[in-house]
mmCIF file with all atom_site columns, C-alpha atoms in Angstrom:
data_model
loop_
_atom_site.group_PDB
_atom_site.id
_atom_site.type_symbol
_atom_site.label_atom_id
_atom_site.label_alt_id
_atom_site.label_comp_id
_atom_site.label_asym_id
_atom_site.label_entity_id
_atom_site.label_seq_id
_atom_site.pdbx_PDB_ins_code
_atom_site.Cartn_x
_atom_site.Cartn_y
_atom_site.Cartn_z
_atom_site.occupancy
_atom_site.B_iso_or_equiv
_atom_site.pdbx_formal_charge
_atom_site.auth_seq_id
_atom_site.auth_comp_id
_atom_site.auth_asym_id
_atom_site.auth_atom_id
_atom_site.pdbx_PDB_model_num
ATOM 1   C CA . MET A 1 1   ? -58.251 106.954 68.222 1.00 0.00 ? 15  MET A CA 1
ATOM 2   C CA . THR A 1 2   ? -59.028 105.243 65.134 1.00 0.00 ? 16  THR A CA 1
ATOM 3   C CA . ASP A 1 3   ? -62.385 104.488 64.031 1.00 0.00 ? 17  ASP A CA 1
ATOM 4   C CA . GLU A 1 4   ? -61.896 100.811 63.956 1.00 0.00 ? 18  GLU A CA 1
ATOM 5   C CA . THR A 1 5   ? -64.813 98.980  65.029 1.00 0.00 ? 19  THR A CA 1
ATOM 6   C CA . GLU A 1 6   ? -64.121 95.785  66.580 1.00 0.00 ? 20  GLU A CA 1
ATOM 7   C CA . ILE A 1 7   ? -66.167 92.929  65.475 1.00 0.00 ? 21  ILE A CA 1
ATOM 8   C CA . PRO A 1 8   ? -66.833 90.801  68.361 1.00 0.00 ? 22  PRO A CA 1
ATOM 9   C CA . GLU A 1 9   ? -65.688 87.281  67.836 1.00 0.00 ? 23  GLU A CA 1
ATOM 10  C CA . THR A 1 10  ? -68.541 84.950  67.902 1.00 0.00 ? 24  THR A CA 1
ATOM 11  C CA . PRO A 1 11  ? -67.664 81.552  68.958 1.00 0.00 ? 25  PRO A CA 1
ATOM 12  C CA . GLU A 1 12  ? -68.755 78.900  66.514 1.00 0.00 ? 26  GLU A CA 1
ATOM 13  C CA . ALA A 1 13  ? -71.825 77.165  67.497 1.00 0.00 ? 27  ALA A CA 1
ATOM 14  C CA . GLU A 1 14  ? -70.737 74.787  70.093 1.00 0.00 ? 28  GLU A CA 1
ATOM 15  C CA . ILE A 1 15  ? -71.779 71.259  69.256 1.00 0.00 ? 29  ILE A CA 1
ATOM 16  C CA . ASP A 1 16  ? -73.010 69.411  72.156 1.00 0.00 ? 30  ASP A CA 1
ATOM 17  C CA . VAL A 1 17  ? -71.433 65.923  71.674 1.00 0.00 ? 31  VAL A CA 1
ATOM 18  C CA . ASP A 1 18  ? -72.670 63.149  73.805 1.00 0.00 ? 32  ASP A CA 1
ATOM 19  C CA . PRO A 1 19  ? -69.813 60.802  74.774 1.00 0.00 ? 33  PRO A CA 1
ATOM 20  C CA . ARG A 1 20  ? -72.168 57.877  74.343 1.00 0.00 ? 34  ARG A CA 1
ATOM 21  C CA . ASP A 1 21  ? -72.643 58.774  70.654 1.00 0.00 ? 35  ASP A CA 1
ATOM 22  C CA . VAL A 1 22  ? -68.872 58.809  70.185 1.00 0.00 ? 36  VAL A CA 1
ATOM 23  C CA . GLU A 1 23  ? -68.635 55.433  71.876 1.00 0.00 ? 37  GLU A CA 1
ATOM 24  C CA . ILE A 1 24  ? -71.415 54.041  69.662 1.00 0.00 ? 38  ILE A CA 1
ATOM 25  C CA . ILE A 1 25  ? -69.626 55.235  66.495 1.00 0.00 ? 39  ILE A CA 1
ATOM 26  C CA . THR A 1 26  ? -66.345 53.768  67.722 1.00 0.00 ? 40  THR A CA 1
ATOM 27  C CA . LEU A 1 27  ? -67.972 50.456  68.546 1.00 0.00 ? 41  LEU A CA 1
ATOM 28  C CA . LYS A 1 28  ? -69.711 50.327  65.148 1.00 0.00 ? 42  LYS A CA 1
ATOM 29  C CA . ASP A 1 29  ? -66.341 50.860  63.434 1.00 0.00 ? 43  ASP A CA 1
ATOM 30  C CA . GLU A 1 30  ? -64.780 48.094  65.522 1.00 0.00 ? 44  GLU A CA 1
ATOM 31  C CA . VAL A 1 31  ? -67.668 45.732  64.700 1.00 0.00 ? 45  VAL A CA 1
ATOM 32  C CA . ALA A 1 32  ? -67.339 46.498  60.972 1.00 0.00 ? 46  ALA A CA 1
ATOM 33  C CA . ASN A 1 33  ? -63.573 45.900  61.097 1.00 0.00 ? 47  ASN A CA 1
ATOM 34  C CA . SER A 1 34  ? -64.025 42.676  63.065 1.00 0.00 ? 48  SER A CA 1
ATOM 35  C CA . LYS A 1 35  ? -66.705 41.468  60.656 1.00 0.00 ? 49  LYS A CA 1
ATOM 36  C CA . ASP A 1 36  ? -64.428 42.207  57.677 1.00 0.00 ? 50  ASP A CA 1
ATOM 37  C CA . ARG A 1 37  ? -61.512 40.357  59.302 1.00 0.00 ? 51  ARG A CA 1
ATOM 38  C CA . LEU A 1 38  ? -63.803 37.422  60.118 1.00 0.00 ? 52  LEU A CA 1
ATOM 39  C CA . LEU A 1 39  ? -65.108 37.198  56.551 1.00 0.00 ? 53  LEU A CA 1
ATOM 40  C CA . ARG A 1 40  ? -61.579 37.362  55.137 1.00 0.00 ? 54  ARG A CA 1
ATOM 41  C CA . LEU A 1 41  ? -60.415 34.694  57.571 1.00 0.00 ? 55  LEU A CA 1
ATOM 42  C CA . ALA A 1 42  ? -63.364 32.448  56.674 1.00 0.00 ? 56  ALA A CA 1
ATOM 43  C CA . ALA A 1 43  ? -62.599 32.847  52.952 1.00 0.00 ? 57  ALA A CA 1
ATOM 44  C CA . GLU A 1 44  ? -58.923 32.127  53.571 1.00 0.00 ? 58  GLU A CA 1
ATOM 45  C CA . MET A 1 45  ? -59.776 28.994  55.573 1.00 0.00 ? 59  MET A CA 1
ATOM 46  C CA . ASP A 1 46  ? -62.133 27.813  52.817 1.00 0.00 ? 60  ASP A CA 1
ATOM 47  C CA . ASN A 1 47  ? -59.390 28.317  50.203 1.00 0.00 ? 61  ASN A CA 1
ATOM 48  C CA . LEU A 1 48  ? -56.910 26.468  52.415 1.00 0.00 ? 62  LEU A CA 1
ATOM 49  C CA . ARG A 1 49  ? -59.343 23.566  52.836 1.00 0.00 ? 63  ARG A CA 1
ATOM 50  C CA . LYS A 1 50  ? -59.925 23.333  49.069 1.00 0.00 ? 64  LYS A CA 1
ATOM 51  C CA . ARG A 1 51  ? -56.198 23.548  48.305 1.00 0.00 ? 65  ARG A CA 1
ATOM 52  C CA . THR A 1 52  ? -55.432 20.861  50.896 1.00 0.00 ? 66  THR A CA 1
ATOM 53  C CA . GLU A 1 53  ? -58.089 18.544  49.449 1.00 0.00 ? 67  GLU A CA 1
ATOM 54  C CA . ARG A 1 54  ? -56.713 19.085  45.927 1.00 0.00 ? 68  ARG A CA 1
ATOM 55  C CA . GLU A 1 55  ? -53.131 18.440  47.056 1.00 0.00 ? 69  GLU A CA 1
ATOM 56  C CA . LYS A 1 56  ? -54.227 15.314  48.935 1.00 0.00 ? 70  LYS A CA 1
ATOM 57  C CA . ALA A 1 57  ? -56.029 13.982  45.853 1.00 0.00 ? 71  ALA A CA 1
ATOM 58  C CA . GLU A 1 58  ? -52.973 14.676  43.676 1.00 0.00 ? 72  GLU A CA 1
ATOM 59  C CA . ALA A 1 59  ? -50.632 13.078  46.201 1.00 0.00 ? 73  ALA A CA 1
ATOM 60  C CA . THR A 1 60  ? -52.825 9.979   46.308 1.00 0.00 ? 74  THR A CA 1
ATOM 61  C CA . LEU A 1 61  ? -53.043 9.801   42.524 1.00 0.00 ? 75  LEU A CA 1
ATOM 62  C CA . TYR A 1 62  ? -49.337 10.313  41.907 1.00 0.00 ? 76  TYR A CA 1
ATOM 63  C CA . ALA A 1 63  ? -47.996 8.422   44.951 1.00 0.00 ? 77  ALA A CA 1
ATOM 64  C CA . ALA A 1 64  ? -47.372 5.234   43.001 1.00 0.00 ? 78  ALA A CA 1
ATOM 65  C CA . THR A 1 65  ? -45.638 6.960   40.091 1.00 0.00 ? 79  THR A CA 1
ATOM 66  C CA . ASN A 1 66  ? -42.065 5.872   40.838 1.00 0.00 ? 80  ASN A CA 1
ATOM 67  C CA . PHE A 1 67  ? -43.117 2.348   41.739 1.00 0.00 ? 81  PHE A CA 1
ATOM 68  C CA . ALA A 1 68  ? -45.226 2.062   38.582 1.00 0.00 ? 82  ALA A CA 1
ATOM 69  C CA . ARG A 1 69  ? -42.382 3.428   36.459 1.00 0.00 ? 83  ARG A CA 1
ATOM 70  C CA . ASP A 1 70  ? -40.182 0.649   37.847 1.00 0.00 ? 84  ASP A CA 1
ATOM 71  C CA . LEU A 1 71  ? -42.812 -1.964  36.919 1.00 0.00 ? 85  LEU A CA 1
ATOM 72  C CA . LEU A 1 72  ? -43.212 -0.828  33.301 1.00 0.00 ? 86  LEU A CA 1
ATOM 73  C CA . PRO A 1 73  ? -40.323 -3.025  32.048 1.00 0.00 ? 87  PRO A CA 1
ATOM 74  C CA . VAL A 1 74  ? -42.117 -6.016  33.594 1.00 0.00 ? 88  VAL A CA 1
ATOM 75  C CA . ALA A 1 75  ? -45.241 -5.186  31.565 1.00 0.00 ? 89  ALA A CA 1
ATOM 76  C CA . ASP A 1 76  ? -43.061 -4.761  28.463 1.00 0.00 ? 90  ASP A CA 1
ATOM 77  C CA . ASN A 1 77  ? -41.387 -8.133  28.979 1.00 0.00 ? 91  ASN A CA 1
ATOM 78  C CA . LEU A 1 78  ? -44.705 -9.908  29.437 1.00 0.00 ? 92  LEU A CA 1
ATOM 79  C CA . GLY A 1 79  ? -45.963 -8.343  26.203 1.00 0.00 ? 93  GLY A CA 1
ATOM 80  C CA . ARG A 1 80  ? -42.784 -9.308  24.339 1.00 0.00 ? 94  ARG A CA 1
ATOM 81  C CA . ALA A 1 81  ? -43.018 -12.867 25.655 1.00 0.00 ? 95  ALA A CA 1
ATOM 82  C CA . LEU A 1 82  ? -46.528 -13.167 24.237 1.00 0.00 ? 96  LEU A CA 1
ATOM 83  C CA . GLN A 1 83  ? -45.547 -11.627 20.890 1.00 0.00 ? 97  GLN A CA 1
ATOM 84  C CA . ALA A 1 84  ? -42.572 -13.965 20.523 1.00 0.00 ? 98  ALA A CA 1
ATOM 85  C CA . LEU A 1 85  ? -44.785 -16.960 19.809 1.00 0.00 ? 99  LEU A CA 1
ATOM 86  C CA . PRO A 1 86  ? -46.754 -16.637 16.546 1.00 0.00 ? 100 PRO A CA 1
ATOM 87  C CA . GLN A 1 87  ? -50.470 -17.500 16.644 1.00 0.00 ? 101 GLN A CA 1
ATOM 88  C CA . ASP A 1 88  ? -50.135 -20.594 14.428 1.00 0.00 ? 102 ASP A CA 1
ATOM 89  C CA . GLU A 1 89  ? -47.483 -22.068 16.732 1.00 0.00 ? 103 GLU A CA 1
ATOM 90  C CA . ARG A 1 90  ? -49.679 -21.340 19.764 1.00 0.00 ? 104 ARG A CA 1
ATOM 91  C CA . GLU A 1 91  ? -52.439 -23.428 18.225 1.00 0.00 ? 105 GLU A CA 1
ATOM 92  C CA . GLN A 1 92  ? -50.029 -26.347 17.644 1.00 0.00 ? 106 GLN A CA 1
ATOM 93  C CA . ALA A 1 93  ? -48.484 -26.125 21.118 1.00 0.00 ? 107 ALA A CA 1
ATOM 94  C CA . GLY A 1 94  ? -48.944 -28.905 23.613 1.00 0.00 ? 108 GLY A CA 1
ATOM 95  C CA . GLU A 1 95  ? -51.023 -28.623 26.745 1.00 0.00 ? 109 GLU A CA 1
ATOM 96  C CA . MET A 1 96  ? -48.094 -27.595 28.939 1.00 0.00 ? 110 MET A CA 1
ATOM 97  C CA . GLU A 1 97  ? -47.054 -24.810 26.553 1.00 0.00 ? 111 GLU A CA 1
ATOM 98  C CA . ARG A 1 98  ? -50.671 -23.565 26.257 1.00 0.00 ? 112 ARG A CA 1
ATOM 99  C CA . ASN A 1 99  ? -50.899 -23.434 30.062 1.00 0.00 ? 113 ASN A CA 1
ATOM 100 C CA . LEU A 1 100 ? -47.657 -21.470 30.208 1.00 0.00 ? 114 LEU A CA 1
ATOM 101 C CA . ILE A 1 101 ? -48.931 -19.012 27.567 1.00 0.00 ? 115 ILE A CA 1
ATOM 102 C CA . ALA A 1 102 ? -52.256 -18.667 29.412 1.00 0.00 ? 116 ALA A CA 1
ATOM 103 C CA . GLY A 1 103 ? -50.365 -17.954 32.649 1.00 0.00 ? 117 GLY A CA 1
ATOM 104 C CA . VAL A 1 104 ? -48.274 -15.225 31.004 1.00 0.00 ? 118 VAL A CA 1
ATOM 105 C CA . GLU A 1 105 ? -51.427 -13.695 29.460 1.00 0.00 ? 119 GLU A CA 1
ATOM 106 C CA . MET A 1 106 ? -53.204 -13.718 32.833 1.00 0.00 ? 120 MET A CA 1
ATOM 107 C CA . THR A 1 107 ? -50.190 -12.162 34.536 1.00 0.00 ? 121 THR A CA 1
ATOM 108 C CA . GLU A 1 108 ? -50.031 -9.371  31.946 1.00 0.00 ? 122 GLU A CA 1
ATOM 109 C CA . ARG A 1 109 ? -53.792 -8.712  32.232 1.00 0.00 ? 123 ARG A CA 1
ATOM 110 C CA . GLU A 1 110 ? -53.600 -8.626  36.032 1.00 0.00 ? 124 GLU A CA 1
ATOM 111 C CA . LEU A 1 111 ? -50.651 -6.224  35.992 1.00 0.00 ? 125 LEU A CA 1
ATOM 112 C CA . LEU A 1 112 ? -52.516 -3.878  33.622 1.00 0.00 ? 126 LEU A CA 1
ATOM 113 C CA . HIS A 1 113 ? -55.627 -4.202  35.792 1.00 0.00 ? 127 HIS A CA 1
ATOM 114 C CA . VAL A 1 114 ? -53.648 -3.229  38.910 1.00 0.00 ? 128 VAL A CA 1
ATOM 115 C CA . PHE A 1 115 ? -52.215 -0.268  37.008 1.00 0.00 ? 129 PHE A CA 1
ATOM 116 C CA . GLN A 1 116 ? -55.727 0.770   36.042 1.00 0.00 ? 130 GLN A CA 1
ATOM 117 C CA . ARG A 1 117 ? -56.986 0.534   39.641 1.00 0.00 ? 131 ARG A CA 1
ATOM 118 C CA . HIS A 1 118 ? -54.260 2.999   40.629 1.00 0.00 ? 132 HIS A CA 1
ATOM 119 C CA . GLY A 1 119 ? -55.043 5.473   37.840 1.00 0.00 ? 133 GLY A CA 1
ATOM 120 C CA . ILE A 1 120 ? -52.290 4.293   35.506 1.00 0.00 ? 134 ILE A CA 1
ATOM 121 C CA . ARG A 1 121 ? -53.459 3.695   31.980 1.00 0.00 ? 135 ARG A CA 1
ATOM 122 C CA . LYS A 1 122 ? -51.856 2.381   28.830 1.00 0.00 ? 136 LYS A CA 1
ATOM 123 C CA . LEU A 1 123 ? -51.911 4.995   26.080 1.00 0.00 ? 137 LEU A CA 1
ATOM 124 C CA . GLU A 1 124 ? -53.778 4.300   22.860 1.00 0.00 ? 138 GLU A CA 1
ATOM 125 C CA . THR A 1 125 ? -51.444 5.554   20.150 1.00 0.00 ? 139 THR A CA 1
ATOM 126 C CA . VAL A 1 126 ? -51.958 3.985   16.710 1.00 0.00 ? 140 VAL A CA 1
ATOM 127 C CA . GLY A 1 127 ? -54.180 6.230   14.582 1.00 0.00 ? 141 GLY A CA 1
ATOM 128 C CA . GLN A 1 128 ? -53.904 9.143   17.020 1.00 0.00 ? 142 GLN A CA 1
ATOM 129 C CA . LYS A 1 129 ? -52.385 12.524  16.220 1.00 0.00 ? 143 LYS A CA 1
ATOM 130 C CA . PHE A 1 130 ? -48.770 12.745  17.381 1.00 0.00 ? 144 PHE A CA 1
ATOM 131 C CA . ASP A 1 131 ? -48.561 14.479  20.778 1.00 0.00 ? 145 ASP A CA 1
ATOM 132 C CA . PRO A 1 132 ? -45.021 15.232  22.009 1.00 0.00 ? 146 PRO A CA 1
ATOM 133 C CA . ASN A 1 133 ? -46.317 15.156  25.584 1.00 0.00 ? 147 ASN A CA 1
ATOM 134 C CA . PHE A 1 134 ? -47.244 11.465  25.286 1.00 0.00 ? 148 PHE A CA 1
ATOM 135 C CA . HIS A 1 135 ? -45.331 10.182  22.232 1.00 0.00 ? 149 HIS A CA 1
ATOM 136 C CA . GLN A 1 136 ? -41.675 9.907   21.302 1.00 0.00 ? 150 GLN A CA 1
ATOM 137 C CA . ALA A 1 137 ? -41.167 9.709   17.537 1.00 0.00 ? 151 ALA A CA 1
ATOM 138 C CA . ILE A 1 138 ? -38.558 7.092   16.675 1.00 0.00 ? 152 ILE A CA 1
ATOM 139 C CA . TYR A 1 139 ? -38.943 7.144   12.895 1.00 0.00 ? 153 TYR A CA 1
ATOM 140 C CA . GLU A 1 140 ? -41.166 8.467   10.114 1.00 0.00 ? 154 GLU A CA 1
ATOM 141 C CA . VAL A 1 141 ? -43.314 6.313   7.840  1.00 0.00 ? 155 VAL A CA 1
ATOM 142 C CA . PRO A 1 142 ? -43.713 7.723   4.303  1.00 0.00 ? 156 PRO A CA 1
ATOM 143 C CA . THR A 1 143 ? -47.383 7.287   3.389  1.00 0.00 ? 157 THR A CA 1
ATOM 144 C CA . ASN A 1 144 ? -50.381 9.024   1.909  1.00 0.00 ? 158 ASN A CA 1
ATOM 145 C CA . GLU A 1 145 ? -52.851 6.726   3.712  1.00 0.00 ? 159 GLU A CA 1
ATOM 146 C CA . LYS A 1 146 ? -52.945 8.899   6.846  1.00 0.00 ? 160 LYS A CA 1
ATOM 147 C CA . PRO A 1 147 ? -52.380 12.629  7.347  1.00 0.00 ? 161 PRO A CA 1
ATOM 148 C CA . PRO A 1 148 ? -48.844 13.660  8.318  1.00 0.00 ? 162 PRO A CA 1
ATOM 149 C CA . GLY A 1 149 ? -48.349 13.586  12.063 1.00 0.00 ? 163 GLY A CA 1
ATOM 150 C CA . THR A 1 150 ? -50.539 10.520  12.623 1.00 0.00 ? 164 THR A CA 1
ATOM 151 C CA . VAL A 1 151 ? -49.077 7.683   14.698 1.00 0.00 ? 165 VAL A CA 1
ATOM 152 C CA . MET A 1 152 ? -48.738 4.679   12.375 1.00 0.00 ? 166 MET A CA 1
ATOM 153 C CA . GLN A 1 153 ? -46.902 2.127   14.524 1.00 0.00 ? 167 GLN A CA 1
ATOM 154 C CA . GLU A 1 154 ? -46.081 1.630   18.174 1.00 0.00 ? 168 GLU A CA 1
ATOM 155 C CA . MET A 1 155 ? -42.716 0.187   19.130 1.00 0.00 ? 169 MET A CA 1
ATOM 156 C CA . GLN A 1 156 ? -43.174 0.486   22.899 1.00 0.00 ? 170 GLN A CA 1
ATOM 157 C CA . PRO A 1 157 ? -46.416 1.343   24.698 1.00 0.00 ? 171 PRO A CA 1
ATOM 158 C CA . GLY A 1 158 ? -46.690 4.517   26.699 1.00 0.00 ? 172 GLY A CA 1
ATOM 159 C CA . PHE A 1 159 ? -48.390 4.964   30.055 1.00 0.00 ? 173 PHE A CA 1
ATOM 160 C CA . ALA A 1 160 ? -49.979 7.900   31.855 1.00 0.00 ? 174 ALA A CA 1
ATOM 161 C CA . VAL A 1 161 ? -51.020 8.464   35.445 1.00 0.00 ? 175 VAL A CA 1
ATOM 162 C CA . GLY A 1 162 ? -53.917 10.867  35.685 1.00 0.00 ? 176 GLY A CA 1
ATOM 163 C CA . ASP A 1 163 ? -53.199 13.513  33.087 1.00 0.00 ? 177 ASP A CA 1
ATOM 164 C CA . ARG A 1 164 ? -49.410 13.184  33.381 1.00 0.00 ? 178 ARG A CA 1
ATOM 165 C CA . CYS A 1 165 ? -47.206 11.097  31.145 1.00 0.00 ? 179 CYS A CA 1
ATOM 166 C CA . LEU A 1 166 ? -45.521 8.282   33.049 1.00 0.00 ? 180 LEU A CA 1
ATOM 167 C CA . ARG A 1 167 ? -43.588 7.086   30.005 1.00 0.00 ? 181 ARG A CA 1
ATOM 168 C CA . PRO A 1 168 ? -44.042 8.272   26.410 1.00 0.00 ? 182 PRO A CA 1
ATOM 169 C CA . ALA A 1 169 ? -44.923 5.724   23.749 1.00 0.00 ? 183 ALA A CA 1
ATOM 170 C CA . MET A 1 170 ? -42.192 5.120   21.184 1.00 0.00 ? 184 MET A CA 1
ATOM 171 C CA . VAL A 1 171 ? -43.904 5.454   17.831 1.00 0.00 ? 185 VAL A CA 1
ATOM 172 C CA . GLY A 1 172 ? -43.520 5.696   14.070 1.00 0.00 ? 186 GLY A CA 1
ATOM 173 C CA . VAL A 1 173 ? -45.241 8.777   12.635 1.00 0.00 ? 187 VAL A CA 1
ATOM 174 C CA . ALA A 1 174 ? -46.775 9.279   9.182  1.00 0.00 ? 188 ALA A CA 1
ATOM 175 C CA . LYS A 1 175 ? -44.871 11.512  6.791  1.00 0.00 ? 189 LYS A CA 1
ATOM 176 C CA . ALA A 1 176 ? -46.272 12.743  3.479  1.00 0.00 ? 190 ALA A CA 1
ATOM 177 C CA . VAL A 1 177 ? -44.777 11.124  0.381  1.00 0.00 ? 191 VAL A CA 1
ATOM 178 C CA . ASN A 1 178 ? -43.480 13.784  -1.999 1.00 0.00 ? 192 ASN A CA 1
#
């Protein structure tokens, strides 16, 4: 016989686990997971609501874009009709002609007012810095009166709806004289 002493195996301290404690821990985990899912869902719904409101506002603002674009030539023609008659001839015109001119002026003002009510505005261009997003350069004007890149003349007015260009203004831009 060998002199091996056997070490008796001692069982690890048995932990007395109450099944109710296990259930409590499990339920707490489920509550935490449910709370997290609920918070994420609430945040997602809030983002969806905000995005929907923004898209609705944009759709309302830009809904009339195609219709307005089709009406721009009408505004141009009214403006050209008024520019065709010099001021001195307007003053010498008879009553019927003055009434006709006044009617064309009122029609142009009303059309621009309707545009404005729907968020469509006429661009102010002369004296502004050239912006390719809102201006289309037709020609250059050699001058030292204004810095290069300044809009000097407007051939056709431009219009914008909101912050988008509906139609760029056709302009003449300052160019430095060498």
